[in-house]
Short mmCIF file of C-alpha atoms in Angstrom, two decimals:
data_model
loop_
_atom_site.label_atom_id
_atom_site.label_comp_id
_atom_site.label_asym_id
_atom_site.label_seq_id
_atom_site.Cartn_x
_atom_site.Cartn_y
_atom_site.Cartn_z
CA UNK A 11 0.00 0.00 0.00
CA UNK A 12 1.66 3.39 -0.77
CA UNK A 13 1.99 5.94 2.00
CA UNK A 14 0.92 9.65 1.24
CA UNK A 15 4.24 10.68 3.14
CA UNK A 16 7.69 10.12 1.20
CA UNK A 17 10.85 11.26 2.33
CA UNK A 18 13.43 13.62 0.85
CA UNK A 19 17.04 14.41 1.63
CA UNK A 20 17.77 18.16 2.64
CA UNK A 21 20.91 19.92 2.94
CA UNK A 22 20.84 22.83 5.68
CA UNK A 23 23.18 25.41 4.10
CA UNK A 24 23.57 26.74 7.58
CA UNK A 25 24.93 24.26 9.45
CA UNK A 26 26.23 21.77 6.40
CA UNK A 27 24.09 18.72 7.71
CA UNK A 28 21.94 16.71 5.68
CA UNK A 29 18.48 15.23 7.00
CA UNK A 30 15.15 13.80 5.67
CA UNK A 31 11.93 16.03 5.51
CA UNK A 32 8.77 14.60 4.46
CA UNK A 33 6.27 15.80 1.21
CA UNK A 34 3.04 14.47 0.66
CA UNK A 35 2.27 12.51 -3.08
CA UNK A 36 0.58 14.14 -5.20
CA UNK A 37 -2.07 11.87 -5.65
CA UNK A 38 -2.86 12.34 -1.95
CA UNK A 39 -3.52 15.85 -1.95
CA UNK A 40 -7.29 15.93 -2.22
CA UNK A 41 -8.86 19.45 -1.59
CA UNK A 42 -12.49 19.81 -0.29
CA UNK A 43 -12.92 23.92 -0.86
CA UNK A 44 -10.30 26.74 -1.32
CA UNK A 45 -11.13 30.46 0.46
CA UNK A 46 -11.11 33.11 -1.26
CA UNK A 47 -7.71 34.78 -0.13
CA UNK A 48 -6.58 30.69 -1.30
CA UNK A 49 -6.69 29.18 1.60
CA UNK A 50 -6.72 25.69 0.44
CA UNK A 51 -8.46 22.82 2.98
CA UNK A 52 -8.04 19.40 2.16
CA UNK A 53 -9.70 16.17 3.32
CA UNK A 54 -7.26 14.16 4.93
CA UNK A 55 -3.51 14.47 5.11
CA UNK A 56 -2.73 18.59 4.93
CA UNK A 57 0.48 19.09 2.30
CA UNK A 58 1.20 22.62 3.82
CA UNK A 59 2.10 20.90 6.98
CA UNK A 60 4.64 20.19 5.31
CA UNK A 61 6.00 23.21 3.36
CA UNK A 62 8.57 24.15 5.94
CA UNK A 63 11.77 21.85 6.10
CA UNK A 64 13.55 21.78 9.81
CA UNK A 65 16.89 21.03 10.37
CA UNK A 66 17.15 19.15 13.52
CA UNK A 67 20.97 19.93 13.94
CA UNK A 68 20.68 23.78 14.61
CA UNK A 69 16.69 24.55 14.45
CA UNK A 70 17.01 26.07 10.64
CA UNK A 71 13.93 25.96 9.16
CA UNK A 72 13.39 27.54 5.47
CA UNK A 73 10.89 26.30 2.02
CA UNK A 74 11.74 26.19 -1.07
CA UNK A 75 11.43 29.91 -1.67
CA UNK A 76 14.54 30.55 0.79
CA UNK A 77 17.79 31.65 -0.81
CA UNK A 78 20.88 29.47 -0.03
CA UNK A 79 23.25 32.51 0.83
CA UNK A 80 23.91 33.77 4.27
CA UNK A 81 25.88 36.55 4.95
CA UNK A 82 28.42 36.53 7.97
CA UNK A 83 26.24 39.17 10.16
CA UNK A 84 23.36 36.60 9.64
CA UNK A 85 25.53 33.77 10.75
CA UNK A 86 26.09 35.25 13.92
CA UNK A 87 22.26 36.26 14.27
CA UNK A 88 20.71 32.94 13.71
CA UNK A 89 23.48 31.48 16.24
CA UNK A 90 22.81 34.06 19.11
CA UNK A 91 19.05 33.75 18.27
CA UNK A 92 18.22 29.80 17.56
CA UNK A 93 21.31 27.81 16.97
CA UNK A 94 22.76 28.35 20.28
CA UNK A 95 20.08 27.35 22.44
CA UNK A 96 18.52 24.65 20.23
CA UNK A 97 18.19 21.05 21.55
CA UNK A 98 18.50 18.72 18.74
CA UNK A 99 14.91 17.05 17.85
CA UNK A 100 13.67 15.46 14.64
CA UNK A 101 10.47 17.49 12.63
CA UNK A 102 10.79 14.24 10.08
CA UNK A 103 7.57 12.15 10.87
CA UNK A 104 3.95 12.85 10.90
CA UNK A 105 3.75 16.60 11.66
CA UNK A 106 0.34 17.55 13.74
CA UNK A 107 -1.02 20.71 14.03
CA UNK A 108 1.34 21.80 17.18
CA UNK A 109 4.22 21.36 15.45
CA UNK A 110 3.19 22.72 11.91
CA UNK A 111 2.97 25.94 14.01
CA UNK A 112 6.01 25.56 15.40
CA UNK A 113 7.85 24.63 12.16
CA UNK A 114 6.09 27.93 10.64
CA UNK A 115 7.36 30.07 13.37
CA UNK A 116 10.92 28.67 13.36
CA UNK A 117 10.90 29.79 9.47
CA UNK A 118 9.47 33.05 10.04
CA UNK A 119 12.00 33.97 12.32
CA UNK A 120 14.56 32.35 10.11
CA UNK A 121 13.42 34.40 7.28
CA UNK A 122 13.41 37.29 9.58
CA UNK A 123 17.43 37.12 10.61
CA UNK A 124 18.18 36.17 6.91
CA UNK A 125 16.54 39.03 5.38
CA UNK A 126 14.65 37.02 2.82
CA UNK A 127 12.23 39.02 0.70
CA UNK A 128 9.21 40.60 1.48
CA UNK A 129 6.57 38.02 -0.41
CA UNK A 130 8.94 34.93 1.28
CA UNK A 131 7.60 36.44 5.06
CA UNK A 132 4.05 37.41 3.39
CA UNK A 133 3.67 33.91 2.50
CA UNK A 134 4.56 32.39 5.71
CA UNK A 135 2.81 34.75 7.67
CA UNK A 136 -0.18 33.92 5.54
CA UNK A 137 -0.02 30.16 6.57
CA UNK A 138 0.72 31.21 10.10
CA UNK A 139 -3.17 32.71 9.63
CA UNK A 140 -5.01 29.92 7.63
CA UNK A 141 -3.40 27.19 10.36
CA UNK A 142 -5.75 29.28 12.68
CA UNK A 143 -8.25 29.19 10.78
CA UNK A 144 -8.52 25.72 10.77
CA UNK A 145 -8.26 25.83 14.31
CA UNK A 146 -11.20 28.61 14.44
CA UNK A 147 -9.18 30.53 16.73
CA UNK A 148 -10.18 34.03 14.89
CA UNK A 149 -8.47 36.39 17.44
CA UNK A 150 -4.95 34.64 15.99
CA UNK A 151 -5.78 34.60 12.69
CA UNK A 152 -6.76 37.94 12.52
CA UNK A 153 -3.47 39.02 13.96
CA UNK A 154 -1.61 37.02 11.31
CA UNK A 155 -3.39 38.21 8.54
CA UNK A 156 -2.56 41.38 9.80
CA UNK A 157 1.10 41.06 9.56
CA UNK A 158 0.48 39.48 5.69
CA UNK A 159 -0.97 42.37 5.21
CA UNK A 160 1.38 44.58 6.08
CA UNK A 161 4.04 42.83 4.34
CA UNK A 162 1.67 42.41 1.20
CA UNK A 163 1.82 45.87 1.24
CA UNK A 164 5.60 46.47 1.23
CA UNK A 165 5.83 43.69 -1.63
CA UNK A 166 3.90 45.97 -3.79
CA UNK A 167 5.44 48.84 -3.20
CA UNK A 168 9.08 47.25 -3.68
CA UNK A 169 8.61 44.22 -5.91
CA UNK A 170 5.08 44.84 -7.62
CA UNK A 171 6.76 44.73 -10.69
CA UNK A 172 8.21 41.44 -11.15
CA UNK A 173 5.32 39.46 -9.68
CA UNK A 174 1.42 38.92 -10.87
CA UNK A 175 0.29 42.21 -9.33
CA UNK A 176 -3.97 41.29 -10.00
CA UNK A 177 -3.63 38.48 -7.63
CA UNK A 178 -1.25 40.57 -4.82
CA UNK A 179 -3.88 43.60 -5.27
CA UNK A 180 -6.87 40.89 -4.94
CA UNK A 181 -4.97 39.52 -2.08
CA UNK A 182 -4.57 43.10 0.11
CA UNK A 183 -8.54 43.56 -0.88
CA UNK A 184 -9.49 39.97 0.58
CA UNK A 185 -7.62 41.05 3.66
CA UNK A 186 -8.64 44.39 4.32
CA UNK A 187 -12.20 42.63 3.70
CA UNK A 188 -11.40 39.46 6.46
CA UNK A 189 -9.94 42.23 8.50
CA UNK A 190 -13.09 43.94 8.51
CA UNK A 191 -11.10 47.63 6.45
CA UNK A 192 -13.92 47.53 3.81
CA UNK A 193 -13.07 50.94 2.14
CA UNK A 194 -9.61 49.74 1.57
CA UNK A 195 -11.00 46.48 0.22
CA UNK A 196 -13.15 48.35 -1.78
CA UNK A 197 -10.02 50.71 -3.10
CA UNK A 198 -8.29 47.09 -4.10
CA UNK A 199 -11.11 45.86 -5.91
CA UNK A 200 -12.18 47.99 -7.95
CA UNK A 201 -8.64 48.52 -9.05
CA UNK A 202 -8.41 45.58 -10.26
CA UNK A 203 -12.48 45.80 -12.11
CA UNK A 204 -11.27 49.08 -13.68
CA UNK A 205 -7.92 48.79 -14.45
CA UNK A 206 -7.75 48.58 -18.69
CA UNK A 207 -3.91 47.18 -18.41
CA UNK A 208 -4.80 44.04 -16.31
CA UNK A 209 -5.69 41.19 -18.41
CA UNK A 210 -6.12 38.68 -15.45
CA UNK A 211 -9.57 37.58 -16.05
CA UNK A 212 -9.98 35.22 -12.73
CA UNK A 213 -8.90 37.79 -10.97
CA UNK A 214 -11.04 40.11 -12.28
CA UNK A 215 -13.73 38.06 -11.70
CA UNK A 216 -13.13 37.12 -8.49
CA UNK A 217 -12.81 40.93 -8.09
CA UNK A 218 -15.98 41.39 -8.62
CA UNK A 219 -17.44 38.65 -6.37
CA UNK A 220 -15.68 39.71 -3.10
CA UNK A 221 -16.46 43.74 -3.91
CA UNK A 222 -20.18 42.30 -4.41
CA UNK A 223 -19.73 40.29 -0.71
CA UNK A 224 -17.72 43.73 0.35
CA UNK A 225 -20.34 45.42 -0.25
CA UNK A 226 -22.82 43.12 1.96
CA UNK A 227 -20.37 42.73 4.55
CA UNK A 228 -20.86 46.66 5.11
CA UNK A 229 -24.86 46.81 4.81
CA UNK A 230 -24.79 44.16 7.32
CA UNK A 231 -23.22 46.51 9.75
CA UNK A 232 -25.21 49.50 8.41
CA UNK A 233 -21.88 51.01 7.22
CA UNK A 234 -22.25 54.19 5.08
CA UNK A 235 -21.13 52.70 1.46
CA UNK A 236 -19.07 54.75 -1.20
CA UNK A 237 -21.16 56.70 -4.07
CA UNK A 238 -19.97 53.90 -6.36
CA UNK A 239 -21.44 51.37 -4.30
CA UNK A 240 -24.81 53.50 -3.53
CA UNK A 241 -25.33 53.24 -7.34
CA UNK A 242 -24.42 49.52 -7.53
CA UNK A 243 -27.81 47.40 -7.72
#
């Protein structure tokens, strides 16, 4: 009978060792409904418990979007701030939901000391939120997806350019809308309905669907709605 789990060799460029991660087969990952700011949740075995790779020699834990260099100040950092003080411990079997967070956390902070870019800490911090979710613990998740935010933000402004910028601006509109900042939501939205230049068209689409919900999320609070959504029927 195959196993959903497989094993992979990693090398940790920070310390040098080599150790075994797991990754879920393909054929095992078996969604049941994605959200709309793509949080994916599957029946079964969850793949993003898996995402992060932790090396049990020194506590580095990184994805695939991690860069391999490390400069010398960074060195230092990561010993003084993890390395130091970490007690070896293997992250290679069936992860559960406890340490999924912890894995995510270790990488975040990781990412953090190396100075990766902005969308590699969006992304985790993203994860950090939807892990949450699935808990239903909203007063977490909303923190999180506060941070993503944030650093959704300063991925615009600094790398907007090179990356699919209809699904980053759909992203910041779905949450400023989960964050309850409909105006801003709004703002992203209907960039994205209005702009001529994007050619996204599931974006623009799904655009359309969350300003529609947007705008329902703020008559059900009796918020006063924008001229342009007065006029919407």
């Amino acid at each position: 009978m195959v196993e959903p789990l497989y094993e992979i060799s990693v090398k940790c460029t920070y310390c040098d060792n080599s150790f075994k991660s797991m990754k879920v087969r393909p054929s095992f990952k078996k969604a049941s409904k994605t959200d709309a700011d793509f949080c994916v949740h599957y029946k079964g075995i969850n793949p993003d418990y898996y995402i992060v790779r932790i090396c049990p020699y020194c506590g580095y834990a990184h994805t695939e979007n991690f860069s391999d260099k490390w400069k010398s100040a960074q060195r230092e950092a990561f010993h003084e701030k993890i390395a130091k003080n970490w007690t070896m411990r293997s992250f290679g079997g069936e992860r559960t939901w406890e340490t999924t967070l912890q894995g995510y956390k270790l990488a975040l902070v990781s990412a953090q000391i190396k100075e990766e870019k902005s969308r590699v800490v969006a992304g985790l911090l993203h994860h950090l939120a939807w892990l949450y979710r699935t808990k239903g613990d909203w007063e977490q998740e909303k923190r999180f997806l506060a941070f993503a935010l944030e650093a959704y933000v300063h991925v615009y402004e600094n790398e907007g350019m090179e990356l699919n910028n209809a699904r980053l601006m759909f992203l910041m509109g779905e949450l400023n809308r989960r964050l309850g900042r409909f105006s801003d939501a709004v703002k992203w939205f209907s960039r994205i309905i209005n702009d001529r230049k994007i050619m996204d068209a599931a974006m623009i689409r799904a655009s359309r669907e969350q300003w529609i919900v947007t705008r329902e999320d703020m008559l059900a609070i009796r918020m006063e709605l924008p001229d342009e959504m007065k006029q919407a029927t």
